[in-house]
mmCIF file of C-alpha atoms in Angstrom:
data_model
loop_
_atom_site.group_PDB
_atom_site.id
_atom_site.type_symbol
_atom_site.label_atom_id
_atom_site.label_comp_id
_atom_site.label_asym_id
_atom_site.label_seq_id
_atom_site.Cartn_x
_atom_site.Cartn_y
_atom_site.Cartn_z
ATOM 1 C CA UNK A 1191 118.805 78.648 95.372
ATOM 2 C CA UNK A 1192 120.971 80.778 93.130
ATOM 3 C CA UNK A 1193 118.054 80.729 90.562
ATOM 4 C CA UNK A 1194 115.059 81.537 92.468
ATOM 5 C CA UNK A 1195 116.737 84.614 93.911
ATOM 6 C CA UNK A 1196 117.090 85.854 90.250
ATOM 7 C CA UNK A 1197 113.258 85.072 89.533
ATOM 8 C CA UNK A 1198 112.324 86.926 92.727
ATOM 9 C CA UNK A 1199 114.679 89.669 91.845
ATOM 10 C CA UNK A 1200 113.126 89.978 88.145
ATOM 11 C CA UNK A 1201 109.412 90.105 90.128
ATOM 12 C CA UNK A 1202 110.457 92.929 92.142
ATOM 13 C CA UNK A 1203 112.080 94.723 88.809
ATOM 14 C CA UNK A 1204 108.480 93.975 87.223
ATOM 15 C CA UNK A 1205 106.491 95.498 89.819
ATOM 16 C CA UNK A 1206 108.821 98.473 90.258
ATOM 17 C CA UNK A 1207 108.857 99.578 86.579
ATOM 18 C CA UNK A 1208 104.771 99.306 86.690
ATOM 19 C CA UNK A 1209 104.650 101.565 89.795
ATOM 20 C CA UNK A 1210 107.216 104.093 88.598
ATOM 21 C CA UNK A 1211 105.129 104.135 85.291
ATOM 22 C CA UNK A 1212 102.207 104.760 87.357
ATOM 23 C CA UNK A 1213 103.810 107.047 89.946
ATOM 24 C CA UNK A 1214 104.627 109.052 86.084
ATOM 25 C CA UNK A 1215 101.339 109.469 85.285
ATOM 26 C CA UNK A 1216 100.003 110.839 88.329
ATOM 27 C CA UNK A 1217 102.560 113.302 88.146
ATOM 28 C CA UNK A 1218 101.991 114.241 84.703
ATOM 29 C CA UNK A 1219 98.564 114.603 85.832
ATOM 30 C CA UNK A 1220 100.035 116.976 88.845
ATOM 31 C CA UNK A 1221 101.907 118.839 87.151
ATOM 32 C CA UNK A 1222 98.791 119.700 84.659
ATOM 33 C CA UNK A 1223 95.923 120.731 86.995
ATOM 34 C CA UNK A 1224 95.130 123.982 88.605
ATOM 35 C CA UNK A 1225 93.607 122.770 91.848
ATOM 36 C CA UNK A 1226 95.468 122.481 94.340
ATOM 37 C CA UNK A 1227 92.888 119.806 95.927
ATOM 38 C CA UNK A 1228 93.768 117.432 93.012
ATOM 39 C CA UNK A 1229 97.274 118.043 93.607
ATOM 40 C CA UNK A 1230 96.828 116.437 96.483
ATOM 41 C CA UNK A 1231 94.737 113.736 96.075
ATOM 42 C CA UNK A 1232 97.487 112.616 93.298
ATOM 43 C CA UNK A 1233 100.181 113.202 96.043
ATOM 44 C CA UNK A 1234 98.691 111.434 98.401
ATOM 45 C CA UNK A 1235 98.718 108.161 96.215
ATOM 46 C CA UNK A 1236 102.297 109.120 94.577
ATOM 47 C CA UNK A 1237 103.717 109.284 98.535
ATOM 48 C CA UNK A 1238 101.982 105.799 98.927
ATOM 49 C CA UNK A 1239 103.267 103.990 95.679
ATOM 50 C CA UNK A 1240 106.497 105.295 96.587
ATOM 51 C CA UNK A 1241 106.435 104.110 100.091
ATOM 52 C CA UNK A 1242 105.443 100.476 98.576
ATOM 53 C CA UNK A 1243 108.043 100.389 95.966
ATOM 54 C CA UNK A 1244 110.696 101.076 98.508
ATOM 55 C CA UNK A 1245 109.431 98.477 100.854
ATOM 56 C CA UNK A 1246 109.349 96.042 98.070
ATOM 57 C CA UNK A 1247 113.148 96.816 97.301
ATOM 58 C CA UNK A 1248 114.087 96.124 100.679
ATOM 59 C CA UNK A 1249 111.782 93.106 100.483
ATOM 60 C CA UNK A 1250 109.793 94.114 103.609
ATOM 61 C CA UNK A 1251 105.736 94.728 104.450
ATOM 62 C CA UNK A 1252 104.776 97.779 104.716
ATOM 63 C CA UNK A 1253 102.181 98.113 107.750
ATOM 64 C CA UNK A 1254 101.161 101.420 107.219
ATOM 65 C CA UNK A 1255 100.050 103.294 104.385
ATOM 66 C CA UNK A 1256 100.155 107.770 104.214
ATOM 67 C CA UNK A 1257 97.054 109.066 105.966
ATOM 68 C CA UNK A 1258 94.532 110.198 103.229
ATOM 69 C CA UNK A 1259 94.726 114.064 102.885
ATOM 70 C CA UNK A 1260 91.180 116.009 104.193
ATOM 71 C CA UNK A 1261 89.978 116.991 100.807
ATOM 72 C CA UNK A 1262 87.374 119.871 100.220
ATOM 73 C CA UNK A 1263 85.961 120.448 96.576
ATOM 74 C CA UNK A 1264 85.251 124.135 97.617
ATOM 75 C CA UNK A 1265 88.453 125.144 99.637
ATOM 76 C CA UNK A 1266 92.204 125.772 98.653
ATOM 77 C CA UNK A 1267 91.730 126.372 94.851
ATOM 78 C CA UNK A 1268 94.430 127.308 92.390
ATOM 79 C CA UNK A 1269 91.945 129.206 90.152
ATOM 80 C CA UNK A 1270 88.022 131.057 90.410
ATOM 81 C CA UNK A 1271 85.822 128.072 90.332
ATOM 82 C CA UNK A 1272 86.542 124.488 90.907
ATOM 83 C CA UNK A 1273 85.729 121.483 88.414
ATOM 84 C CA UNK A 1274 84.746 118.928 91.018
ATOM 85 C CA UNK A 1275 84.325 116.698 87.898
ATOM 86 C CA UNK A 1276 87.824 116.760 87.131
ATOM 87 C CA UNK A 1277 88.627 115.881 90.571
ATOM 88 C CA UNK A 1278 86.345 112.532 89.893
ATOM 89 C CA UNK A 1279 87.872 111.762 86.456
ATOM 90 C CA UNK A 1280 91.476 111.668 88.613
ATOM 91 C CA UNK A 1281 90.115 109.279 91.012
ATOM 92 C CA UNK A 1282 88.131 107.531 88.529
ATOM 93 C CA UNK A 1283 91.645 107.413 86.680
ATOM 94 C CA UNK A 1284 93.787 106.156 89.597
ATOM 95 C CA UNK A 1285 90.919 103.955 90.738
ATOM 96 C CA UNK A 1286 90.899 102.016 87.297
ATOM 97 C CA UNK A 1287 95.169 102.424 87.153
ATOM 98 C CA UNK A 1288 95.370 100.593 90.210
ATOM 99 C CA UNK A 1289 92.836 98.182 89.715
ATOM 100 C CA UNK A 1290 94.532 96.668 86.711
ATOM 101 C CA UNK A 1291 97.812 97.213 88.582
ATOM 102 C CA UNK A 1292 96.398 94.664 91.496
ATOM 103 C CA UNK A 1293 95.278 91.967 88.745
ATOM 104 C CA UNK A 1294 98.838 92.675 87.136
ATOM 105 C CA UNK A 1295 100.785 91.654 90.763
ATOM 106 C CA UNK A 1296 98.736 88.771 91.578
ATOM 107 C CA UNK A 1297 99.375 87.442 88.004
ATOM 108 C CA UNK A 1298 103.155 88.436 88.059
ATOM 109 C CA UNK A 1299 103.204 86.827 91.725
ATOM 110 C CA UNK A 1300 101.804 83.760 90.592
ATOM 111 C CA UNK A 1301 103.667 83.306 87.810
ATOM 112 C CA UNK A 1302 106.748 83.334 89.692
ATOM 113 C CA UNK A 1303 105.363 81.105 91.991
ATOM 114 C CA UNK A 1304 106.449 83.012 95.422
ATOM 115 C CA UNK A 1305 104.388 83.392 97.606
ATOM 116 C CA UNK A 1306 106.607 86.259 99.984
ATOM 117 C CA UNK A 1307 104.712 87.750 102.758
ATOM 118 C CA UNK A 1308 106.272 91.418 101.152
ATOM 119 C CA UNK A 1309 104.482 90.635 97.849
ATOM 120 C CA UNK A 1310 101.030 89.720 98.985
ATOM 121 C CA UNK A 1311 101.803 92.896 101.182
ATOM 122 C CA UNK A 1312 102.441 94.851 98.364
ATOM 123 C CA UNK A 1313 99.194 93.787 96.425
ATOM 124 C CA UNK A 1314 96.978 93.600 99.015
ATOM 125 C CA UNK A 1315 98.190 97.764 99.417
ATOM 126 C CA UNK A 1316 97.592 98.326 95.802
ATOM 127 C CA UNK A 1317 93.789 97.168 96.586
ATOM 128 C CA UNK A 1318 93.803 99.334 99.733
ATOM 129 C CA UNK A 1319 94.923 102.097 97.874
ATOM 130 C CA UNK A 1320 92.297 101.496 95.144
ATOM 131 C CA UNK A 1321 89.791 101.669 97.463
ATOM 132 C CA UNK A 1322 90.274 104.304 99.005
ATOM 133 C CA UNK A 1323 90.231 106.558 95.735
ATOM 134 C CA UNK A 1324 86.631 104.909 94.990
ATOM 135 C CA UNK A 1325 85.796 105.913 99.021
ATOM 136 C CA UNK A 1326 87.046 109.693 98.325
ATOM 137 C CA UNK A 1327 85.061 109.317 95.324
ATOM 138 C CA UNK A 1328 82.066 108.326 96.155
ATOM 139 C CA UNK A 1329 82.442 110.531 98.802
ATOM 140 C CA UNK A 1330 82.731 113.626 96.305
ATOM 141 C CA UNK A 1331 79.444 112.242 94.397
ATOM 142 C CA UNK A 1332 77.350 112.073 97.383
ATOM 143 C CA UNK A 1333 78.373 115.695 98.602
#
């Protein structure tokens, strides 16, 4: 039993590097913009990896992910005129980011062979969150 805790701890240590790597980049992205509208898209999906990575420590599901801020391409801006394309490219970013993050956990959770209810919790969150950047997205193109 000894053994397959160690595998399941490794898994965990796997996924948590890959969404502090990602959490990174989304603040790097942050800490370079001058809307304050993309500041919070990238927040909003920083609070939620965070929120999955500590639930995946604990080895628990998390049931409920950050509501999704109320975003307005014309409102709340840092400086004179807003680049809504900018504000695409960042969801088009963490949109691709978590895409290959989702295909990275199933592969990692299949390679390990565990099938935990907190892992195909975590991954099927990833893909929730992934969506929801293409919704607010494609939400942003239509406007």
């Amino acid at each position: 039993m000894g053994v397959s805790m160690s595998k399941e701890d490794e898994l965990i240590d796997e996924i948590t590097k890959s969404n502090l790597k990602i959490q990174e980049q989304l603040k790097d992205i942050r800490d370079e913009t001058f809307h304050n509208n993309i500041s919070m898209i990238v927040d909003y999906f920083i609070a939620n990896l965070n929120l999955m990575n500590e639930a995946l420590k604990k080895k628990e599901t998390l049931e409920k992910l950050e509501r999704e801020p109320d975003i307005r391409i014309y409102n709340h801006r840092k400086v004179e005129a807003p680049d809504p394309e900018s504000i695409q490219s960042v969801l088009l970013f963490i949109s691709s980011t978590l895409g290959r993050e989702h295909d990275i956990v199933l592969g990692t959770i299949r390679k390990y062979e565990e099938g935990k209810d907190y892992l195909e919790n975590y991954a099927s969150n990833i893909e929730r969150l992934r969506i929801r950047s293409e919704n607010l997205y494609h939400d942003l193109v239509e406007r």
